[in-house]
CSV table of C-alpha atoms and ligand atoms in Angstrom, one decimal:
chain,number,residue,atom,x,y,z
X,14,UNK,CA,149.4,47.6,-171.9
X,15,UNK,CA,146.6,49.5,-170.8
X,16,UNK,CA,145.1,49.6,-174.1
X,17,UNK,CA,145.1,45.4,-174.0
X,18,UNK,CA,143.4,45.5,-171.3
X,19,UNK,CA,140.3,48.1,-172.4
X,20,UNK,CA,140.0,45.2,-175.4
X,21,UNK,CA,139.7,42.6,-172.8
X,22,UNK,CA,137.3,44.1,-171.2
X,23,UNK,CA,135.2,45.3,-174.2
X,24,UNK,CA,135.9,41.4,-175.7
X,25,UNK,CA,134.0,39.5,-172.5
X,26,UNK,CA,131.2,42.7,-172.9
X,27,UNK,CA,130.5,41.4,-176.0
X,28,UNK,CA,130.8,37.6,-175.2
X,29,UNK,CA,128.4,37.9,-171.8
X,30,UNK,CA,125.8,40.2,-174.3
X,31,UNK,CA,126.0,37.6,-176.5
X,32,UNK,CA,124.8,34.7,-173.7
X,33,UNK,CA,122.9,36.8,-172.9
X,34,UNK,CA,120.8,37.3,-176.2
X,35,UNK,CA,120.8,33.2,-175.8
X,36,UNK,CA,118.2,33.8,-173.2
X,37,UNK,CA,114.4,33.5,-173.9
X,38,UNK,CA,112.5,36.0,-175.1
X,39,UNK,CA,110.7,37.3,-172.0
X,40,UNK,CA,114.2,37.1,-169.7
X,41,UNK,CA,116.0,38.4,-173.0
X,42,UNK,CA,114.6,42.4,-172.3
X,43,UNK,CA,117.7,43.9,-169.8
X,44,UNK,CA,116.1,45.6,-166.7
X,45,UNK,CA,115.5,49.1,-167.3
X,46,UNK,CA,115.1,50.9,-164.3
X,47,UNK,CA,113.9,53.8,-165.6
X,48,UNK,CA,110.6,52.0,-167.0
X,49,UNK,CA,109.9,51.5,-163.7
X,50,UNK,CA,107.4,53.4,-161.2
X,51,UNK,CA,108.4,55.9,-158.3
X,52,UNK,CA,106.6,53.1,-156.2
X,53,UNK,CA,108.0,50.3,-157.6
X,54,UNK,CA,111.7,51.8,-157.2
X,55,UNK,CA,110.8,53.2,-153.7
X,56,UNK,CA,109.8,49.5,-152.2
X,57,UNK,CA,113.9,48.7,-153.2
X,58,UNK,CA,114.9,50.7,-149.9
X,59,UNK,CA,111.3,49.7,-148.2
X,60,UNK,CA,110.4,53.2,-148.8
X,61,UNK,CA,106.6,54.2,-150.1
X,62,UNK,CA,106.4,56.9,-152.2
X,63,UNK,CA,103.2,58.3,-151.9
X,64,UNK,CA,100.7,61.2,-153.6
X,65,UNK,CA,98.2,63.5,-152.1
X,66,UNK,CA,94.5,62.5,-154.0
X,67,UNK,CA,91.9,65.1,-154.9
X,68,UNK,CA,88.6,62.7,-155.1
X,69,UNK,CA,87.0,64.8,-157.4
X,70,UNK,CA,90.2,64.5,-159.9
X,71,UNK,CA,90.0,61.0,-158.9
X,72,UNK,CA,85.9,60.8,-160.0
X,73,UNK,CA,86.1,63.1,-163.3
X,74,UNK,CA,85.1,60.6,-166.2
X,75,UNK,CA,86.6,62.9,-168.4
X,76,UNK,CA,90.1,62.9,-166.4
X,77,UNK,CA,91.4,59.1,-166.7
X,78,UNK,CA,95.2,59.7,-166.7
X,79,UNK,CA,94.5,61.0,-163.2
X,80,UNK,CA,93.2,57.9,-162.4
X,81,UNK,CA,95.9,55.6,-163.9
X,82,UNK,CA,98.6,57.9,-162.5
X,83,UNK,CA,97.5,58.0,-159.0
X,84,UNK,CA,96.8,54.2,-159.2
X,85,UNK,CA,100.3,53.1,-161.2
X,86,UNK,CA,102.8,55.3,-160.0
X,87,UNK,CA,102.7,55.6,-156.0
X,88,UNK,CA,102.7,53.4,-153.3
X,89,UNK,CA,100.5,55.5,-150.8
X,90,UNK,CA,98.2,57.7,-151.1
X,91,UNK,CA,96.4,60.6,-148.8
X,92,UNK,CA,92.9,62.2,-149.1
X,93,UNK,CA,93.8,65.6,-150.0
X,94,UNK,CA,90.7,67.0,-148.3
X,95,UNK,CA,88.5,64.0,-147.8
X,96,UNK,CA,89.5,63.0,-144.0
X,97,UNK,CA,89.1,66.8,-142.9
X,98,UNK,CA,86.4,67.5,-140.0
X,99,UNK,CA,84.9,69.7,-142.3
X,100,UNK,CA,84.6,66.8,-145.5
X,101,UNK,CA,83.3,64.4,-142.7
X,102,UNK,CA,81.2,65.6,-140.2
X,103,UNK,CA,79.3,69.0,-142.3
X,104,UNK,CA,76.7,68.5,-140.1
X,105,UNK,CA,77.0,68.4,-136.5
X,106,UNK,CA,76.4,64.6,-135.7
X,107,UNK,CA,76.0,63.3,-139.2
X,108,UNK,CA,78.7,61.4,-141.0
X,109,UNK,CA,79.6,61.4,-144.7
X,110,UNK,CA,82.0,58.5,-145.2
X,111,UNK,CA,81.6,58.5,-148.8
X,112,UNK,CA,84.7,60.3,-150.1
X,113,UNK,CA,87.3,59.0,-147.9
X,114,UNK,CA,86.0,55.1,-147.8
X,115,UNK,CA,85.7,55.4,-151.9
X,116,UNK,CA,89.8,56.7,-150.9
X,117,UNK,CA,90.7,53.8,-149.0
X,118,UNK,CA,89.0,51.1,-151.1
X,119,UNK,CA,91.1,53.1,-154.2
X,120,UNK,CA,94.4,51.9,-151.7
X,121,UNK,CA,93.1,48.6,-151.1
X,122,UNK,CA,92.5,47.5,-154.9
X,123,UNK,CA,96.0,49.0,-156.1
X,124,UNK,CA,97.7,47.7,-153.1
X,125,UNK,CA,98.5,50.6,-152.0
X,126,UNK,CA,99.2,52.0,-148.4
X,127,UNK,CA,97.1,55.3,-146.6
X,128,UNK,CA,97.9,57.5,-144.6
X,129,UNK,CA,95.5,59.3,-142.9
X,130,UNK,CA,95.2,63.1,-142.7
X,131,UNK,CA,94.0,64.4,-140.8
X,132,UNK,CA,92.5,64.1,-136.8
X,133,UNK,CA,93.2,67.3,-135.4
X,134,UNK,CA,93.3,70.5,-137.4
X,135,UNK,CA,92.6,74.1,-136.7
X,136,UNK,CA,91.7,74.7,-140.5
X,137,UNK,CA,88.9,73.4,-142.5
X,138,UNK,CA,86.9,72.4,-139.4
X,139,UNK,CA,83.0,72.1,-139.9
X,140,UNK,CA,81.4,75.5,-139.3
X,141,UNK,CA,78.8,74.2,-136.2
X,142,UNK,CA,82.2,73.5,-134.5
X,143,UNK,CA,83.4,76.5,-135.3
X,144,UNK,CA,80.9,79.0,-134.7
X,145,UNK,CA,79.4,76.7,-131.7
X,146,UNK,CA,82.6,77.8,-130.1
X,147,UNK,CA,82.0,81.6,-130.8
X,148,UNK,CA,78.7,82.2,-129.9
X,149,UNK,CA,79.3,80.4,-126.4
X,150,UNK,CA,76.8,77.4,-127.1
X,151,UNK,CA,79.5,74.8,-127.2
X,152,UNK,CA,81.3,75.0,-124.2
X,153,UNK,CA,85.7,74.3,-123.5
X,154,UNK,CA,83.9,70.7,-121.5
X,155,UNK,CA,82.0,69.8,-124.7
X,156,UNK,CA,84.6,70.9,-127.0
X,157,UNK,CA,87.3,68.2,-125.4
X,158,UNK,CA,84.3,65.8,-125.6
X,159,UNK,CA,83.7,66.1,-129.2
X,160,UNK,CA,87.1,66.1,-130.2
X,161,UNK,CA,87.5,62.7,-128.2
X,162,UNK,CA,84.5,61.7,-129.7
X,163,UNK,CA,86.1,62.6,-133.4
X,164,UNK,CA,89.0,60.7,-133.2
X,165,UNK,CA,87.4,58.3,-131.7
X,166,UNK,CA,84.9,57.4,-134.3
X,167,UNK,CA,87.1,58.5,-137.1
X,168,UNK,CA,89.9,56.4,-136.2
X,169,UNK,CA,87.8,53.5,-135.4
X,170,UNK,CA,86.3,53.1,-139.0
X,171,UNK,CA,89.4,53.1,-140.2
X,172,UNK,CA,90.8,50.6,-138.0
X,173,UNK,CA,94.3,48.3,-139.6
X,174,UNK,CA,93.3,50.1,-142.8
X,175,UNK,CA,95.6,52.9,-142.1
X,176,UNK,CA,99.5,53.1,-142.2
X,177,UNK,CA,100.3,56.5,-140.6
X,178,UNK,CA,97.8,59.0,-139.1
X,179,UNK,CA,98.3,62.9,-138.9
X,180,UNK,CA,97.1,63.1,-135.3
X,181,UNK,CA,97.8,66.6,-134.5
X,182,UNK,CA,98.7,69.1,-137.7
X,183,UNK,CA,100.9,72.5,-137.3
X,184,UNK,CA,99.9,73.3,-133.6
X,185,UNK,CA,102.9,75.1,-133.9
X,186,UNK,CA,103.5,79.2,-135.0
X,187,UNK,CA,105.9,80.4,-136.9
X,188,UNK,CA,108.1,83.5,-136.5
X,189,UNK,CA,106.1,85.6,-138.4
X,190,UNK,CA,103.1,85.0,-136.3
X,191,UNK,CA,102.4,87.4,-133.0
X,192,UNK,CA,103.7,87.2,-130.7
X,193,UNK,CA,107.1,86.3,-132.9
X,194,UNK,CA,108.4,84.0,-130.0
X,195,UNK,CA,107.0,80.5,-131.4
X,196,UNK,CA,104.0,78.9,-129.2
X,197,UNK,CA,101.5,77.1,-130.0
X,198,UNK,CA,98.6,78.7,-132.2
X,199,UNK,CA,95.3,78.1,-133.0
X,200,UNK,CA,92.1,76.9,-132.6
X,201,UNK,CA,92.8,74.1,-130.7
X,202,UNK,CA,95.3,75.7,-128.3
X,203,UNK,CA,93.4,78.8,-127.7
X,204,UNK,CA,90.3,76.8,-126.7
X,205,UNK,CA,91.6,73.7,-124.8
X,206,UNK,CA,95.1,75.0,-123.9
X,207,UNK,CA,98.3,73.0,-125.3
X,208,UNK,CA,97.0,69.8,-123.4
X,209,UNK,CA,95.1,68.8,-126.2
X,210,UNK,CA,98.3,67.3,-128.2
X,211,UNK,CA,98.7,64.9,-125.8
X,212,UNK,CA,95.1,63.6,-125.3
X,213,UNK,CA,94.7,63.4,-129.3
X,214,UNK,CA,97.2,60.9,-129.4
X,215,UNK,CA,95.9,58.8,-126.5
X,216,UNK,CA,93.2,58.9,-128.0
X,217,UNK,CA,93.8,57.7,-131.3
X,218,UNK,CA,96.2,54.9,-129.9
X,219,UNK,CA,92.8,53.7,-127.6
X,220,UNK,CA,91.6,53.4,-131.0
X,221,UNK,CA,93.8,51.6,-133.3
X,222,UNK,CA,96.9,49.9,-131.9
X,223,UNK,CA,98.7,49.3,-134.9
X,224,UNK,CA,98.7,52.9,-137.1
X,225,UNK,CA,101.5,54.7,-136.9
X,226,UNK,CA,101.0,58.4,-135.4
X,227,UNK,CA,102.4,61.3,-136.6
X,228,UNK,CA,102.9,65.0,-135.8
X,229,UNK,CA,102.6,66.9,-139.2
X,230,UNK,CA,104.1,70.4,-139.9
X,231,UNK,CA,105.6,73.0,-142.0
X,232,UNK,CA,108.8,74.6,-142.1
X,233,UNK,CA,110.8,71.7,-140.4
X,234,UNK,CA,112.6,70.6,-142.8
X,235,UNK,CA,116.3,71.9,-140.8
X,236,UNK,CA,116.9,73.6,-137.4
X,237,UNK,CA,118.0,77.0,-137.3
X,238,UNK,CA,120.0,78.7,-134.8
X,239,UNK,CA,119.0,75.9,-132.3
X,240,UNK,CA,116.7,78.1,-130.1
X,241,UNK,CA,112.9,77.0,-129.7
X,242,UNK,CA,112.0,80.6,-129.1
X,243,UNK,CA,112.8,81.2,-133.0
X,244,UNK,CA,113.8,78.0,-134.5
X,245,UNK,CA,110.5,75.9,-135.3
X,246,UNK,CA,112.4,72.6,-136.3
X,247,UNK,CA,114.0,72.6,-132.6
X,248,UNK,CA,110.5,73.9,-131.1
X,249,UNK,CA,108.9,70.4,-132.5
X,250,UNK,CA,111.9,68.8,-131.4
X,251,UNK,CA,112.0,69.7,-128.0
X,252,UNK,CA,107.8,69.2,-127.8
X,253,UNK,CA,108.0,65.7,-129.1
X,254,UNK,CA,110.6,64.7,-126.6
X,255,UNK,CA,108.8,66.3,-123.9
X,256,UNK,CA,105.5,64.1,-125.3
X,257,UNK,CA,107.9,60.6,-125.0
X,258,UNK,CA,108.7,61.7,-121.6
X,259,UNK,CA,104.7,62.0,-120.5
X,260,UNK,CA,105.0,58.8,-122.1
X,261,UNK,CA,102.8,60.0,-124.9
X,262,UNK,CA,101.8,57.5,-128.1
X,263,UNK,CA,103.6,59.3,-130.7
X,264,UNK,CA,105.3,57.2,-133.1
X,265,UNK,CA,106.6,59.8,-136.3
X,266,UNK,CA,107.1,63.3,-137.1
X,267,UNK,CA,105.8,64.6,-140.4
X,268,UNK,CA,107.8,67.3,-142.4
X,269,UNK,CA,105.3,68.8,-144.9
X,270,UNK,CA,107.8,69.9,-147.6
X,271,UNK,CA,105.9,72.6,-149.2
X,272,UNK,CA,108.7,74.7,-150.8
X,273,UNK,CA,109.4,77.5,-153.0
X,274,UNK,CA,111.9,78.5,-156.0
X,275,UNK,CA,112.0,81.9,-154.6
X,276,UNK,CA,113.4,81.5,-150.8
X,277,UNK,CA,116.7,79.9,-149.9
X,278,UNK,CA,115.9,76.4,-149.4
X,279,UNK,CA,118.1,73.4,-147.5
X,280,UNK,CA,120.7,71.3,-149.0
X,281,UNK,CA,120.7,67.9,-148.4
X,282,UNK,CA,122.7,67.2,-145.8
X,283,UNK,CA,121.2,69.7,-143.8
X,284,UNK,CA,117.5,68.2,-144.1
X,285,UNK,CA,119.3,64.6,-143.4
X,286,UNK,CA,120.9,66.1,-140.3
X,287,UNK,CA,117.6,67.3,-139.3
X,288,UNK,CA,115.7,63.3,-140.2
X,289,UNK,CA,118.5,62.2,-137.7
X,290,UNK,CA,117.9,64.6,-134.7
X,291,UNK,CA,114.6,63.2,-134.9
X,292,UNK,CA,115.3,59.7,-135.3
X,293,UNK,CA,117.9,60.1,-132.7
X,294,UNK,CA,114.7,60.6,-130.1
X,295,UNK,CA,113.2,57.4,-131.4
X,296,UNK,CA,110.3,58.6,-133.6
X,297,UNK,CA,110.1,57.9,-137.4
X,298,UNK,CA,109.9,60.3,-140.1
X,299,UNK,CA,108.5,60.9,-143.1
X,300,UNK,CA,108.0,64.0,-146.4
X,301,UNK,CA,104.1,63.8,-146.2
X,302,UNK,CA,103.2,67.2,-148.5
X,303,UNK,CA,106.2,67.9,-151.1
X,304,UNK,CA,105.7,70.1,-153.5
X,305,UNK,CA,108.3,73.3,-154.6
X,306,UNK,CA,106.4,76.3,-156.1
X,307,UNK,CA,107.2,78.7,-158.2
X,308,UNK,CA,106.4,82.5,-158.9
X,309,UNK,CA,104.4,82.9,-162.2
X,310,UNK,CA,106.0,86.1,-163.7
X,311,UNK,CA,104.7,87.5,-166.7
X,312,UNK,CA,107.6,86.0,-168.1
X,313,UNK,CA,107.0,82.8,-166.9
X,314,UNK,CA,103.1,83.2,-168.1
X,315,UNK,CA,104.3,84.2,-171.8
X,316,UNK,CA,106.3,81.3,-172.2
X,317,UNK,CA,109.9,82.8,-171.6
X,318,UNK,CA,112.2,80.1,-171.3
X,319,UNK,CA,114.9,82.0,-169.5
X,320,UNK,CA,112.4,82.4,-167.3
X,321,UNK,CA,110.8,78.9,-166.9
X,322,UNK,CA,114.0,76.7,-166.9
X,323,UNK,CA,115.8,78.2,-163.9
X,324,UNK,CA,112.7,77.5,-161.9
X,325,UNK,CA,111.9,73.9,-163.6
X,326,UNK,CA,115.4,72.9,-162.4
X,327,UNK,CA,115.9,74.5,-159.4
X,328,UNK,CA,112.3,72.8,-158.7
X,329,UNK,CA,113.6,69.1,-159.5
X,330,UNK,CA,116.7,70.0,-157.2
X,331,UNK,CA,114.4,70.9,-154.0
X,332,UNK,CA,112.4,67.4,-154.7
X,333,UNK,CA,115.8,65.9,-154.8
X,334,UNK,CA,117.1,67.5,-151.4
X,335,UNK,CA,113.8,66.0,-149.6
X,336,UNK,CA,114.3,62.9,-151.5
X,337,UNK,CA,118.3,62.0,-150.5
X,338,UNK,CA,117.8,63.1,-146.8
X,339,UNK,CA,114.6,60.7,-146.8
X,340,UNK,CA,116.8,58.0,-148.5
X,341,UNK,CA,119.8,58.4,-146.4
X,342,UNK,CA,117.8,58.2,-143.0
X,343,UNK,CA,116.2,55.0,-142.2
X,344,UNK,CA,113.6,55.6,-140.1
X,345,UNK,CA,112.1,58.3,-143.0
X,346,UNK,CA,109.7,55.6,-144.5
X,347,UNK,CA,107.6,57.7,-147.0
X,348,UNK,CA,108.0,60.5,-149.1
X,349,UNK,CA,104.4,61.9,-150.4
X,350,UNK,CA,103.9,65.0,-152.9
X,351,UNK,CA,100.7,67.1,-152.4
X,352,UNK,CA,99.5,66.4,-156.0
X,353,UNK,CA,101.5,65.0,-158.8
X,354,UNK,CA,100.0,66.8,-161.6
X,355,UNK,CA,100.2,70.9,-162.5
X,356,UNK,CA,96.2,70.5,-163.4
X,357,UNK,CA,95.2,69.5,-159.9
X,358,UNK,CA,97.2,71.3,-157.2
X,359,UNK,CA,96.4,73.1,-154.2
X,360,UNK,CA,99.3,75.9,-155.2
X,361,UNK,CA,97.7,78.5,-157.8
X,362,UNK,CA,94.4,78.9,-155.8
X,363,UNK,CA,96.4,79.7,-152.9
X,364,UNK,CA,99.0,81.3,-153.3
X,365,UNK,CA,98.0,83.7,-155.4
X,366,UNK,CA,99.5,87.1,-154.6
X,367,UNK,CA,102.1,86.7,-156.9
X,368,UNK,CA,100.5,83.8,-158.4
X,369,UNK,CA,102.1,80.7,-157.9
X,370,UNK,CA,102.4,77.6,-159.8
X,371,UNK,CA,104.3,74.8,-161.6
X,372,UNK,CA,104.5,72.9,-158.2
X,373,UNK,CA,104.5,69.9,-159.2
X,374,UNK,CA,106.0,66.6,-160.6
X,375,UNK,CA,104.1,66.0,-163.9
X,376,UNK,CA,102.3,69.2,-165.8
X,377,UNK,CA,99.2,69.8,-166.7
X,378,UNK,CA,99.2,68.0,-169.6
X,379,UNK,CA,100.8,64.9,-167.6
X,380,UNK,CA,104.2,65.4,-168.8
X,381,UNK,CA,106.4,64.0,-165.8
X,382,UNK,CA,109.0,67.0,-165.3
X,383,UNK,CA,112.6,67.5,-164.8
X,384,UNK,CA,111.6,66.6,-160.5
X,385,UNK,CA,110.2,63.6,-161.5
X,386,UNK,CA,113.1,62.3,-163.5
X,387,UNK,CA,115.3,63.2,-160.5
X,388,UNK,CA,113.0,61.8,-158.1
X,389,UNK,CA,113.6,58.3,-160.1
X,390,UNK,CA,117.2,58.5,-160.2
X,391,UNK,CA,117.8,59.4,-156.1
X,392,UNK,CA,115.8,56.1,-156.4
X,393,UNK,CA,117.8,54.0,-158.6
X,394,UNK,CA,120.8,55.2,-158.0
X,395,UNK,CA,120.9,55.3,-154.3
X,396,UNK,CA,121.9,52.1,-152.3
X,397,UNK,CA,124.6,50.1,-149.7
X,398,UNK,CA,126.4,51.2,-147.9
X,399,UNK,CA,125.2,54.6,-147.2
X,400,UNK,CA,121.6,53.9,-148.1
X,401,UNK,CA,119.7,50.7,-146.1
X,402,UNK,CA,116.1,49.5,-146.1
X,403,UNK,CA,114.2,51.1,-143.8
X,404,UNK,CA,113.4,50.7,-140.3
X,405,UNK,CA,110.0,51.0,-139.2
X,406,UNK,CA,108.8,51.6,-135.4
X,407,UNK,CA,106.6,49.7,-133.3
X,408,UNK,CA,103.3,51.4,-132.7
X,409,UNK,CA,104.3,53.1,-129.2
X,410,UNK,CA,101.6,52.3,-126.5
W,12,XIL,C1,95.1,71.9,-148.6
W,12,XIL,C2,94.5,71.3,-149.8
W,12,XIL,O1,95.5,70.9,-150.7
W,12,XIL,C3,93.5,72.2,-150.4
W,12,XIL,O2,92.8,71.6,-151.4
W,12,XIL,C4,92.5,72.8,-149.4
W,12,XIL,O3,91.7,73.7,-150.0
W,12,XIL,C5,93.3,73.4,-148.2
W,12,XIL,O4,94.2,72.5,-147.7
W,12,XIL,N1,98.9,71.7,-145.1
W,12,XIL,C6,98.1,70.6,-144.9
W,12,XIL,C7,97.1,70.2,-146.0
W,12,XIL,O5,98.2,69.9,-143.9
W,12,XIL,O6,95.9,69.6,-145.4
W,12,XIL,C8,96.7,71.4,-146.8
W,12,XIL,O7,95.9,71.0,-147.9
W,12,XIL,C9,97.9,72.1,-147.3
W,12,XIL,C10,98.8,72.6,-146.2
């Protein structure tokens, strides 16, 4: 009886292929999924999948796949470096727009979305700004002024041309910092006092009414033991909620996602437990910096396979954690690696003591990896009833 039944089944396989083959030629090739683009599969849940761009990759005549890669395969992209203070203003009241328009006219032609990153920054600021504020000639009055002034004009170029804005970038320390209780660090905090968070997003808001603004950081991927002394996750929790309160413009928190092979890393439900605690307060989400490195033992550098395939697939499964919590959360509505290739990423030049590596989701030779094969299928294979289109915000004014 049960065998019958497996014929019938196989017997009306064959019959509806047959139809099928009936169809012209163009509607004759079956859908294959996996011929299509992270981007392309992304837009099925309403979710961009975007990559971080290094312009000079972007520019090298001699580098074309990086081109047709950053072009084909993503749905948003992010100027690596090229919306910094430092990469815009190098000299104190003299704007270079050159990099970061030639970024957002890149979006524009392959219909692709931007998100900006970043306004506010205690790292790669220019050095007048910098050093102004050392040696006493710029004072804490003009400081605030030319950081209103910043975002101001840097927002305002930019105007409907950008989908989500870093406004404010780790403002937060970690536990390793002194003193261990977590505050907020930095440049910015040190100099204008925690205040600043809040004005930054005014600010932007005054400037564009329609982008999305985000708080960016690292290391918030899941809470912890739940106490913002300790737990960084429920620090940026608790500050976000208290910015809503002041009835401050923030519309997303950011979760970098920069990971590593070596430290014990989330599972999934944890990180989507994490997306709803902040949805749950009414602010979208999004992975803006993925990317899961690796130590480059010697083993590793000779070529040792034992060596390299624990940390190719436990690499793919940390991708994967990010990219199932996104899925599973509505309000996460983009999921962006810093860098897609091995040949341009920000990992071995920093991390460097033991050298770091193999980061990414294509190598250096443009070989997509084991994390970009399981990128595509959380993507294809996700879907009703657990995961639904996503839900974006209103701007919050
Ligand atoms: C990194 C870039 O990838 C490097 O090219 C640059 O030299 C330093 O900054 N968090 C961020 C990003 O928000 O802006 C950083 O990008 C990586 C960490």
């Amino acid at each position: 009886m049960k065998l019958r039944r497996w014929i019938t089944v196989g017997a009306v396989a064959v019959a509806t292929a047959a139809a099928v083959n009936t169809l012209p030629a163009t509607a004759n090739r079956p859908y294959d999924p996996t011929a299509q683009t992270l981007g392309a599969l992304g837009l099925r849940h309403g979710l961009q999948v975007g990559t971080a761009v290094d312009l000079a990759a972007l520019n090298d005549a001699n580098d074309p796949e990086y081109r047709r890669l950053a072009a084909s395969e993503f749905s948003s992209v992010t100027a690596e470096n090229a919306m910094k203070w430092e990469s815009l203003e190098p000299t104190r009241g003299a704007y270079d727009w050159a990099a970061a328009d030639q970024l957002v006219e890149f979006a524009k032609r392959n219909g692709q979305s931007v998100r900006g990153h970043v306004l506010v920054w205690h790292n790669q600021l220019p050095a007048w700004l910098t050093s102004g504020v050392a040696d006493g000639s710029i004072t804490k009055q003009e400081l605030r002024e030319l950081l209103r002034k910043h975002i101001t004009t840097v927002v305002n170029r930019y105007k409907g041309k950008i989908w989500q804005w870093d406004v404010v970038n780790e403002a937060v320390s970690d536990p390793w910092d002194t003193p261990s209780t977590l505050h907020y660090k930095g440049f910015w905090a040190q100099n204008l006092g925690p205040g600043y968070i809040a004005d930054a997003f005014r600010w932007a808001r005054a400037a564009d009414p329609r982008a999305l603004l985000f708080y960016n950081d690292y290391n918030i991927e899941a809470f912890g033991s739940g106490n913002p002394a300790d737990d960084k996750t429920q620090f940026v929790h608790d500050m976000v909620k208290g910015l809503l309160a002041q009835r401050v413009p923030i519309d997303g928190v950011g979760s970098q996602g920069h990971l590593g092979t070596q430290y014990g890393n989330y599972d999934t439900l944890q990180v989507t437990a994490a997306l709803k605690k902040f949805a749950a307060l009414g602010v979208a989400t999004a992975f803006t910096e993925v990317d899961v490195r690796s130590e480059l033992t010697e083993g590793v550098q000779a070529g040792n396979s034992a060596e390299i395939n624990p940390r190719l697939q436990a690499a793919a499964a940390n991708f994967s954690v990010l990219m199932k919590a996104c899925l599973a959360v509505r309000s996460c509505l983009s999921y962006t690696v810093w860098g897609f290739t091995d040949r341009h990423s920000w990992v071995p030049g920093w991390f460097n003591d033991p050298p770091q590596g193999m980061a990414t989701i294509y190598d250096e030779n443009y070989q997509p990896k084991r994390a970009y094969q399981e990128l595509k299928s959380d993507l294809i294979f996700a879907g009703p009833p657990y995961v639904l289109p996503r839900v974006a915000p209103r701007p919050r004014h």
